[in-house]
mmCIF file of N, CA and C in Angstrom:
data_model
loop_
_atom_site.group_PDB
_atom_site.id
_atom_site.type_symbol
_atom_site.label_atom_id
_atom_site.label_comp_id
_atom_site.label_asym_id
_atom_site.label_seq_id
_atom_site.Cartn_x
_atom_site.Cartn_y
_atom_site.Cartn_z
ATOM 1 N N GLU N 1 77.225 106.382 118.349
ATOM 2 C CA GLU N 1 77.193 107.824 118.274
ATOM 3 C C GLU N 1 77.566 108.137 119.515
ATOM 4 N N LEU N 2 76.810 107.413 120.785
ATOM 5 C CA LEU N 2 77.118 107.981 122.222
ATOM 6 C C LEU N 2 78.703 107.589 122.492
ATOM 7 N N ARG N 3 79.490 106.587 121.653
ATOM 8 C CA ARG N 3 80.743 106.552 122.221
ATOM 9 C C ARG N 3 81.414 107.884 121.785
ATOM 10 N N LYS N 4 81.060 108.039 120.858
ATOM 11 C CA LYS N 4 81.899 109.218 120.025
ATOM 12 C C LYS N 4 81.525 110.428 120.681
ATOM 13 N N MET N 5 80.368 110.622 121.128
ATOM 14 C CA MET N 5 79.633 111.982 121.712
ATOM 15 C C MET N 5 80.584 111.909 123.303
ATOM 16 N N ARG N 6 80.930 110.892 123.889
ATOM 17 C CA ARG N 6 81.543 111.113 125.206
ATOM 18 C C ARG N 6 82.858 111.972 125.110
ATOM 19 N N SER N 7 83.516 111.712 123.996
ATOM 20 C CA SER N 7 84.932 112.312 124.068
ATOM 21 C C SER N 7 84.749 113.964 124.104
ATOM 22 N N ARG N 8 83.672 114.380 123.539
ATOM 23 C CA ARG N 8 83.659 115.690 123.142
ATOM 24 C C ARG N 8 82.640 116.432 124.517
ATOM 25 N N ILE N 9 82.386 115.863 125.487
ATOM 26 C CA ILE N 9 81.770 116.545 126.489
ATOM 27 C C ILE N 9 82.488 116.361 127.747
ATOM 28 N N PRO N 10 82.062 117.415 128.550
ATOM 29 C CA PRO N 10 82.845 117.736 129.838
ATOM 30 C C PRO N 10 82.879 116.466 131.069
ATOM 31 N N GLU N 11 81.671 115.656 130.752
ATOM 32 C CA GLU N 11 81.361 114.660 131.822
ATOM 33 C C GLU N 11 81.929 113.252 131.107
ATOM 34 N N GLY N 12 82.750 113.384 129.821
ATOM 35 C CA GLY N 12 82.868 111.944 129.390
ATOM 36 C C GLY N 12 84.032 111.325 130.181
ATOM 37 N N ARG N 13 85.010 111.658 130.751
ATOM 38 C CA ARG N 13 85.856 111.110 131.585
ATOM 39 C C ARG N 13 84.998 110.342 132.686
ATOM 40 N N PRO N 14 84.498 111.152 133.640
ATOM 41 C CA PRO N 14 83.673 110.345 134.668
ATOM 42 C C PRO N 14 82.782 109.169 134.025
ATOM 43 N N ILE N 15 82.258 109.490 132.850
ATOM 44 C CA ILE N 15 81.785 108.256 132.313
ATOM 45 C C ILE N 15 82.247 106.811 131.737
ATOM 46 N N GLU N 16 83.350 107.368 131.414
ATOM 47 C CA GLU N 16 84.657 106.107 131.018
ATOM 48 C C GLU N 16 84.906 105.634 132.328
ATOM 49 N N SER N 17 85.443 106.032 133.252
ATOM 50 C CA SER N 17 85.595 105.536 134.606
ATOM 51 C C SER N 17 84.500 104.754 135.134
ATOM 52 N N PHE N 18 83.058 105.079 135.142
ATOM 53 C CA PHE N 18 82.056 104.496 135.550
ATOM 54 C C PHE N 18 82.014 103.205 134.406
ATOM 55 N N LEU N 19 82.320 103.132 133.513
ATOM 56 C CA LEU N 19 82.206 101.944 132.537
ATOM 57 C C LEU N 19 83.273 100.943 132.686
ATOM 58 N N GLU N 20 84.738 101.676 132.976
ATOM 59 C CA GLU N 20 85.699 100.706 133.392
ATOM 60 C C GLU N 20 85.589 100.358 134.724
ATOM 61 N N VAL N 21 84.764 100.480 135.638
ATOM 62 C CA VAL N 21 84.267 99.844 136.897
ATOM 63 C C VAL N 21 83.427 99.012 136.524
ATOM 64 N N LEU N 22 82.547 98.773 135.707
ATOM 65 C CA LEU N 22 81.320 97.922 135.183
ATOM 66 C C LEU N 22 82.288 96.901 134.528
ATOM 67 N N ALA N 23 83.215 96.973 133.878
ATOM 68 C CA ALA N 23 84.097 96.193 132.915
ATOM 69 C C ALA N 23 85.038 95.325 133.536
ATOM 70 N N VAL N 24 85.550 95.738 135.127
ATOM 71 C CA VAL N 24 86.658 95.441 135.781
ATOM 72 C C VAL N 24 86.005 94.559 136.820
ATOM 73 N N ALA N 25 85.315 95.351 137.807
ATOM 74 C CA ALA N 25 85.094 94.739 139.092
ATOM 75 C C ALA N 25 83.581 93.571 138.983
ATOM 76 N N HIS N 26 83.882 92.706 138.877
ATOM 77 C CA HIS N 26 82.812 91.506 138.778
ATOM 78 C C HIS N 26 83.512 90.199 139.228
ATOM 79 N N THR N 27 83.116 89.221 138.918
ATOM 80 C CA THR N 27 83.441 87.661 139.095
ATOM 81 C C THR N 27 82.977 86.765 137.756
ATOM 82 N N VAL N 28 82.614 87.716 136.865
ATOM 83 C CA VAL N 28 82.128 87.123 135.374
ATOM 84 C C VAL N 28 82.905 86.119 134.584
ATOM 85 N N MET N 29 82.789 85.011 134.229
ATOM 86 C CA MET N 29 83.632 84.492 133.736
ATOM 87 C C MET N 29 83.517 84.531 132.357
ATOM 88 N N VAL N 30 84.609 84.131 131.187
ATOM 89 C CA VAL N 30 84.490 84.529 129.828
ATOM 90 C C VAL N 30 84.650 83.266 128.973
ATOM 91 N N ASN N 31 84.262 83.071 128.050
ATOM 92 C CA ASN N 31 84.000 81.841 127.091
ATOM 93 C C ASN N 31 84.029 82.057 125.529
ATOM 94 N N THR N 32 85.208 81.807 124.766
ATOM 95 C CA THR N 32 84.498 81.919 123.304
ATOM 96 C C THR N 32 83.562 80.832 122.624
ATOM 97 N N GLY N 33 82.416 81.291 122.334
ATOM 98 C CA GLY N 33 81.422 80.282 121.795
ATOM 99 C C GLY N 33 81.769 79.962 120.492
ATOM 100 N N GLU N 34 81.163 78.629 120.046
ATOM 101 C CA GLU N 34 81.358 78.278 118.580
ATOM 102 C C GLU N 34 81.397 79.197 117.507
ATOM 103 N N ASN N 35 80.593 80.158 117.877
ATOM 104 C CA ASN N 35 80.453 81.244 116.582
ATOM 105 C C ASN N 35 81.410 82.373 116.879
ATOM 106 N N GLY N 36 82.390 82.205 117.698
ATOM 107 C CA GLY N 36 83.755 83.197 118.000
ATOM 108 C C GLY N 36 83.050 84.289 118.980
ATOM 109 N N GLN N 37 81.893 84.443 119.376
ATOM 110 C CA GLN N 37 81.595 85.410 120.299
ATOM 111 C C GLN N 37 81.741 85.208 121.708
ATOM 112 N N LEU N 38 82.017 86.405 122.406
ATOM 113 C CA LEU N 38 82.575 86.024 123.904
ATOM 114 C C LEU N 38 81.023 85.627 124.623
ATOM 115 N N ASP N 39 80.906 84.838 125.555
ATOM 116 C CA ASP N 39 79.794 84.351 126.245
ATOM 117 C C ASP N 39 80.139 84.506 127.686
ATOM 118 N N TYR N 40 79.383 85.406 128.527
ATOM 119 C CA TYR N 40 79.762 85.608 129.871
ATOM 120 C C TYR N 40 78.958 84.678 130.409
ATOM 121 N N GLU N 41 79.602 83.996 131.749
ATOM 122 C CA GLU N 41 78.844 83.455 132.600
ATOM 123 C C GLU N 41 78.749 84.196 134.339
ATOM 124 N N ALA N 42 77.458 84.589 134.471
ATOM 125 C CA ALA N 42 77.817 85.539 135.989
ATOM 126 C C ALA N 42 77.052 84.591 137.099
ATOM 127 N N GLU N 43 77.547 85.058 138.162
ATOM 128 C CA GLU N 43 76.787 84.457 139.390
ATOM 129 C C GLU N 43 75.566 85.249 139.575
ATOM 130 N N SER N 44 75.389 86.221 138.953
ATOM 131 C CA SER N 44 73.963 87.056 138.928
ATOM 132 C C SER N 44 73.483 87.629 137.576
ATOM 133 N N PRO N 45 72.065 87.548 137.488
ATOM 134 C CA PRO N 45 71.864 88.193 136.101
ATOM 135 C C PRO N 45 72.016 89.906 136.316
ATOM 136 N N ASP N 46 71.922 90.637 137.353
ATOM 137 C CA ASP N 46 72.402 91.764 137.543
ATOM 138 C C ASP N 46 73.763 92.016 137.106
ATOM 139 N N GLU N 47 74.908 90.864 137.432
ATOM 140 C CA GLU N 47 76.164 91.308 137.017
ATOM 141 C C GLU N 47 76.766 90.712 135.869
ATOM 142 N N HIS N 48 75.816 89.856 135.231
ATOM 143 C CA HIS N 48 75.593 89.526 133.440
ATOM 144 C C HIS N 48 75.252 90.970 132.573
ATOM 145 N N ALA N 49 73.989 91.603 133.397
ATOM 146 C CA ALA N 49 73.532 92.811 132.609
ATOM 147 C C ALA N 49 74.632 93.912 132.571
ATOM 148 N N LEU N 50 75.454 94.113 133.552
ATOM 149 C CA LEU N 50 76.246 95.098 133.910
ATOM 150 C C LEU N 50 77.298 94.999 132.995
ATOM 151 N N VAL N 51 78.029 93.849 133.046
ATOM 152 C CA VAL N 51 79.194 93.402 132.309
ATOM 153 C C VAL N 51 78.556 93.610 130.595
ATOM 154 N N LYS N 52 77.639 93.013 130.616
ATOM 155 C CA LYS N 52 77.120 93.100 128.825
ATOM 156 C C LYS N 52 76.936 94.773 128.608
ATOM 157 N N ALA N 53 76.338 95.436 129.730
ATOM 158 C CA ALA N 53 75.950 96.769 129.088
ATOM 159 C C ALA N 53 77.324 97.792 129.023
ATOM 160 N N ALA N 54 78.506 97.526 129.836
ATOM 161 C CA ALA N 54 79.788 97.878 129.477
ATOM 162 C C ALA N 54 80.278 97.700 128.402
ATOM 163 N N ARG N 55 80.328 96.491 127.742
ATOM 164 C CA ARG N 55 80.483 96.122 126.596
ATOM 165 C C ARG N 55 79.899 96.750 125.355
ATOM 166 N N ASP N 56 78.446 97.016 125.400
ATOM 167 C CA ASP N 56 77.693 97.583 124.553
ATOM 168 C C ASP N 56 78.051 99.087 124.151
ATOM 169 N N LEU N 57 78.560 99.674 125.714
ATOM 170 C CA LEU N 57 79.064 100.850 125.445
ATOM 171 C C LEU N 57 80.760 101.139 125.101
ATOM 172 N N GLY N 58 81.000 100.211 124.770
ATOM 173 C CA GLY N 58 82.473 100.407 124.841
ATOM 174 C C GLY N 58 83.801 99.564 125.594
ATOM 175 N N TRP N 59 83.382 99.131 126.321
ATOM 176 C CA TRP N 59 84.189 98.434 127.276
ATOM 177 C C TRP N 59 84.063 97.360 127.741
ATOM 178 N N ARG N 60 84.783 96.292 126.510
ATOM 179 C CA ARG N 60 84.646 94.908 126.431
ATOM 180 C C ARG N 60 85.570 94.163 127.458
ATOM 181 N N PHE N 61 84.822 93.490 128.214
ATOM 182 C CA PHE N 61 85.847 92.604 128.956
ATOM 183 C C PHE N 61 86.153 91.230 128.232
ATOM 184 N N ALA N 62 87.207 90.827 128.037
ATOM 185 C CA ALA N 62 87.816 90.055 127.091
ATOM 186 C C ALA N 62 88.423 88.855 127.727
ATOM 187 N N SER N 63 88.837 88.774 128.743
ATOM 188 C CA SER N 63 89.547 87.277 129.315
ATOM 189 C C SER N 63 89.824 87.639 130.876
ATOM 190 N N ARG N 64 89.777 86.393 131.490
ATOM 191 C CA ARG N 64 90.165 86.480 133.100
ATOM 192 C C ARG N 64 91.118 85.150 132.919
ATOM 193 N N LYS N 65 92.493 85.379 133.361
ATOM 194 C CA LYS N 65 93.441 84.221 133.477
ATOM 195 C C LYS N 65 94.189 84.260 134.575
ATOM 196 N N GLY N 66 93.561 83.332 135.725
ATOM 197 C CA GLY N 66 94.145 83.961 137.068
ATOM 198 C C GLY N 66 94.011 84.852 137.665
ATOM 199 N N SER N 67 95.008 85.716 138.055
ATOM 200 C CA SER N 67 94.581 87.123 138.839
ATOM 201 C C SER N 67 94.796 88.333 137.712
ATOM 202 N N THR N 68 94.464 87.888 136.395
ATOM 203 C CA THR N 68 94.910 88.752 135.553
ATOM 204 C C THR N 68 93.555 88.689 134.554
ATOM 205 N N LEU N 69 92.879 89.995 134.264
ATOM 206 C CA LEU N 69 91.894 90.469 133.577
ATOM 207 C C LEU N 69 91.837 91.445 132.643
ATOM 208 N N THR N 70 91.552 91.290 131.442
ATOM 209 C CA THR N 70 91.886 91.881 130.412
ATOM 210 C C THR N 70 90.832 92.619 129.598
ATOM 211 N N CYS N 71 90.557 93.880 129.518
ATOM 212 C CA CYS N 71 89.251 94.357 128.747
ATOM 213 C C CYS N 71 90.027 95.495 127.501
ATOM 214 N N ASN N 72 89.276 95.765 126.627
ATOM 215 C CA ASN N 72 89.255 96.399 125.259
ATOM 216 C C ASN N 72 88.241 97.687 125.576
ATOM 217 N N GLN N 73 88.666 98.553 125.320
ATOM 218 C CA GLN N 73 88.219 99.909 125.136
ATOM 219 C C GLN N 73 88.023 100.504 123.786
ATOM 220 N N GLU N 74 87.105 100.489 123.325
ATOM 221 C CA GLU N 74 86.796 100.647 121.683
ATOM 222 C C GLU N 74 87.147 102.448 121.803
ATOM 223 N N SER N 75 87.596 103.081 120.944
ATOM 224 C CA SER N 75 88.005 104.307 120.479
ATOM 225 C C SER N 75 87.001 105.162 120.680
ATOM 226 N N ASN N 76 86.697 106.281 121.001
ATOM 227 C CA ASN N 76 85.650 107.382 120.959
ATOM 228 C C ASN N 76 86.005 108.167 119.629
ATOM 229 N N SER N 77 87.077 107.926 119.086
ATOM 230 C CA SER N 77 87.789 108.864 117.801
ATOM 231 C C SER N 77 86.717 108.728 116.684
ATOM 232 N N GLU N 78 86.316 109.613 115.554
ATOM 233 C CA GLU N 78 85.911 109.280 114.503
ATOM 234 C C GLU N 78 86.764 108.817 113.562
ATOM 235 N N ALA N 79 88.058 108.785 114.143
ATOM 236 C CA ALA N 79 89.175 108.405 112.802
ATOM 237 C C ALA N 79 89.086 106.892 112.660
ATOM 238 N N GLN N 80 88.705 106.454 111.378
ATOM 239 C CA GLN N 80 88.609 105.073 111.261
ATOM 240 C C GLN N 80 89.767 103.988 111.433
ATOM 241 N N GLU N 81 90.991 104.682 111.683
ATOM 242 C CA GLU N 81 92.095 103.989 111.747
ATOM 243 C C GLU N 81 92.262 103.824 113.598
ATOM 244 N N SER N 82 91.539 104.412 114.096
ATOM 245 C CA SER N 82 91.661 104.483 115.709
ATOM 246 C C SER N 82 91.129 102.908 115.709
ATOM 247 N N LYS N 83 91.613 102.011 116.865
ATOM 248 C CA LYS N 83 90.979 100.902 116.968
ATOM 249 C C LYS N 83 90.719 100.799 118.336
ATOM 250 N N GLY N 84 91.058 101.518 119.140
ATOM 251 C CA GLY N 84 90.896 101.626 120.832
ATOM 252 C C GLY N 84 92.215 100.924 121.524
ATOM 253 N N SER N 85 91.632 100.361 122.746
ATOM 254 C CA SER N 85 93.132 100.224 123.699
ATOM 255 C C SER N 85 92.535 98.952 124.363
ATOM 256 N N GLU N 86 93.747 98.332 124.627
ATOM 257 C CA GLU N 86 93.618 97.063 125.431
ATOM 258 C C GLU N 86 94.231 96.869 126.851
ATOM 259 N N TYR N 87 93.648 97.101 127.688
ATOM 260 C CA TYR N 87 94.226 96.963 129.232
ATOM 261 C C TYR N 87 94.125 95.658 129.927
ATOM 262 N N ALA N 88 95.162 95.552 130.583
ATOM 263 C CA ALA N 88 95.574 94.554 131.617
ATOM 264 C C ALA N 88 95.271 94.935 132.953
ATOM 265 N N TYR N 89 94.588 94.178 133.842
ATOM 266 C CA TYR N 89 94.360 94.421 135.047
ATOM 267 C C TYR N 89 94.672 93.280 136.039
ATOM 268 N N THR N 90 95.513 93.447 136.970
ATOM 269 C CA THR N 90 95.856 92.163 138.093
ATOM 270 C C THR N 90 94.839 92.607 139.208
ATOM 271 N N ILE N 91 94.346 91.532 139.386
ATOM 272 C CA ILE N 91 93.578 91.804 140.856
ATOM 273 C C ILE N 91 94.317 91.322 141.953
ATOM 274 N N LEU N 92 94.304 92.295 142.682
ATOM 275 C CA LEU N 92 95.214 92.313 144.081
ATOM 276 C C LEU N 92 94.366 91.769 145.038
ATOM 277 N N ALA N 93 93.061 92.406 145.090
ATOM 278 C CA ALA N 93 92.179 91.648 146.736
ATOM 279 C C ALA N 93 90.761 92.059 145.888
ATOM 280 N N THR N 94 90.141 91.279 146.319
ATOM 281 C CA THR N 94 88.167 91.368 146.325
ATOM 282 C C THR N 94 87.577 91.380 147.446
ATOM 283 N N ASN N 95 87.073 92.066 147.773
ATOM 284 C CA ASN N 95 86.004 91.622 148.674
ATOM 285 C C ASN N 95 84.241 91.460 148.241
ATOM 286 N N ALA N 96 84.221 90.508 148.256
ATOM 287 C CA ALA N 96 83.137 90.111 147.337
ATOM 288 C C ALA N 96 81.812 90.735 147.760
ATOM 289 N N PHE N 97 80.562 90.784 147.077
ATOM 290 C CA PHE N 97 79.426 91.467 147.301
ATOM 291 C C PHE N 97 78.568 90.014 148.081
ATOM 292 N N THR N 98 78.007 90.609 149.142
ATOM 293 C CA THR N 98 77.060 89.983 149.976
ATOM 294 C C THR N 98 75.842 90.754 150.434
ATOM 295 N N SER N 99 74.689 89.892 150.819
ATOM 296 C CA SER N 99 73.623 90.430 150.844
ATOM 297 C C SER N 99 73.496 91.492 151.859
ATOM 298 N N SER N 100 74.281 91.704 153.078
ATOM 299 C CA SER N 100 74.380 92.372 153.982
ATOM 300 C C SER N 100 75.416 93.634 153.541
ATOM 301 N N ARG N 101 76.561 93.747 152.929
ATOM 302 C CA ARG N 101 77.176 94.630 152.575
ATOM 303 C C ARG N 101 76.520 95.354 151.303
ATOM 304 N N LYS N 102 75.776 94.646 150.091
ATOM 305 C CA LYS N 102 75.143 94.925 149.230
ATOM 306 C C LYS N 102 76.167 95.796 148.153
ATOM 307 N N ARG N 103 77.330 95.880 148.311
ATOM 308 C CA ARG N 103 78.522 95.889 147.516
ATOM 309 C C ARG N 103 79.725 95.102 147.442
ATOM 310 N N MET N 104 80.344 95.407 146.592
ATOM 311 C CA MET N 104 81.632 94.735 146.203
ATOM 312 C C MET N 104 83.330 95.680 146.073
ATOM 313 N N SER N 105 83.992 95.238 146.220
ATOM 314 C CA SER N 105 85.152 96.238 146.324
ATOM 315 C C SER N 105 86.393 95.245 145.758
ATOM 316 N N MET N 106 87.303 95.947 144.746
ATOM 317 C CA MET N 106 88.206 95.155 144.164
ATOM 318 C C MET N 106 89.592 96.316 143.918
ATOM 319 N N VAL N 107 90.641 95.594 144.528
ATOM 320 C CA VAL N 107 91.831 96.420 144.332
ATOM 321 C C VAL N 107 92.585 95.685 143.187
ATOM 322 N N VAL N 108 92.896 96.760 142.307
ATOM 323 C CA VAL N 108 93.713 96.225 140.807
ATOM 324 C C VAL N 108 94.753 96.865 140.753
ATOM 325 N N ARG N 109 95.732 96.581 139.997
ATOM 326 C CA ARG N 109 96.727 97.073 139.084
ATOM 327 C C ARG N 109 96.773 97.143 138.027
ATOM 328 N N LYS N 110 96.480 98.347 137.530
ATOM 329 C CA LYS N 110 96.168 98.598 135.774
ATOM 330 C C LYS N 110 97.686 99.072 135.130
ATOM 331 N N GLY N 111 97.921 97.708 134.348
ATOM 332 C CA GLY N 111 99.560 97.715 133.647
ATOM 333 C C GLY N 111 100.631 97.813 134.739
ATOM 334 N N ASP N 112 101.567 98.936 134.879
ATOM 335 C CA ASP N 112 102.735 98.553 135.852
ATOM 336 C C ASP N 112 102.602 99.709 137.019
ATOM 337 N N LYS N 113 101.853 100.489 136.714
ATOM 338 C CA LYS N 113 102.291 101.959 137.425
ATOM 339 C C LYS N 113 100.632 102.227 138.372
ATOM 340 N N GLU N 114 99.613 101.899 137.449
ATOM 341 C CA GLU N 114 98.245 102.391 138.449
ATOM 342 C C GLU N 114 97.769 101.627 139.242
ATOM 343 N N TYR N 115 97.315 101.847 140.424
ATOM 344 C CA TYR N 115 96.382 101.155 141.509
ATOM 345 C C TYR N 115 94.962 101.689 141.558
ATOM 346 N N PHE N 116 94.051 100.887 141.766
ATOM 347 C CA PHE N 116 92.565 101.531 141.763
ATOM 348 C C PHE N 116 91.994 100.568 142.844
ATOM 349 N N LEU N 117 90.914 101.283 143.659
ATOM 350 C CA LEU N 117 90.216 100.583 144.556
ATOM 351 C C LEU N 117 88.842 100.904 143.613
ATOM 352 N N PHE N 118 87.955 99.743 143.128
ATOM 353 C CA PHE N 118 86.968 99.933 142.236
ATOM 354 C C PHE N 118 85.733 99.291 143.365
ATOM 355 N N VAL N 119 84.896 100.216 143.611
ATOM 356 C CA VAL N 119 83.457 99.715 144.657
ATOM 357 C C VAL N 119 82.477 99.839 143.667
ATOM 358 N N LYS N 120 81.472 98.911 143.835
ATOM 359 C CA LYS N 120 80.405 99.055 143.209
ATOM 360 C C LYS N 120 79.126 98.305 144.047
ATOM 361 N N GLY N 121 77.894 99.003 144.121
ATOM 362 C CA GLY N 121 76.954 98.332 144.811
ATOM 363 C C GLY N 121 75.649 98.771 144.696
ATOM 364 N N ALA N 122 74.887 98.497 145.660
ATOM 365 C CA ALA N 122 73.425 99.041 145.488
ATOM 366 C C ALA N 122 73.364 100.252 145.869
ATOM 367 N N ASP N 123 72.681 101.083 144.851
ATOM 368 C CA ASP N 123 72.341 102.875 145.190
ATOM 369 C C ASP N 123 72.032 103.226 146.581
ATOM 370 N N ASN N 124 71.361 102.356 147.228
ATOM 371 C CA ASN N 124 70.871 103.088 148.629
ATOM 372 C C ASN N 124 72.230 102.668 149.448
ATOM 373 N N VAL N 125 73.200 101.696 149.326
ATOM 374 C CA VAL N 125 74.325 101.834 150.270
ATOM 375 C C VAL N 125 75.306 102.701 149.815
ATOM 376 N N MET N 126 75.555 102.826 148.528
ATOM 377 C CA MET N 126 76.730 103.408 148.105
ATOM 378 C C MET N 126 76.454 105.217 148.120
ATOM 379 N N LEU N 127 75.158 105.681 147.980
ATOM 380 C CA LEU N 127 74.935 106.908 148.232
ATOM 381 C C LEU N 127 74.921 107.445 149.558
ATOM 382 N N GLU N 128 74.858 106.659 150.572
ATOM 383 C CA GLU N 128 74.767 106.845 152.172
ATOM 384 C C GLU N 128 76.214 106.962 152.433
ATOM 385 N N ARG N 129 77.294 106.634 151.911
ATOM 386 C CA ARG N 129 78.653 106.712 152.376
ATOM 387 C C ARG N 129 79.412 107.724 151.819
#
């Protein structure tokens, strides 16, 4: 229900952008388990929790091969035939999370035309900037 509601409220687009950052800006690795489900392996419990939360809210990190990362965005549409979208991101640069910076930055190319700088970090560091 929350996914469907996001498409009907003015704040829906910024929420989707936030979830996209969580699904893309990380160092998590993914494997397919014996049961066919995706298993995430993260450097920290926080990073694991954020990627999992994005997945639970409709932005599923699906694969990482070299510098290419793939995510699936579930449809917010109520139409049954709407299956969502798959996006490929090429990671161009990463500024890793450190305890002194308390944030990470990632420059990505989405598809062939869009470039983004995704930044995530501790709230006390992000809000002061």
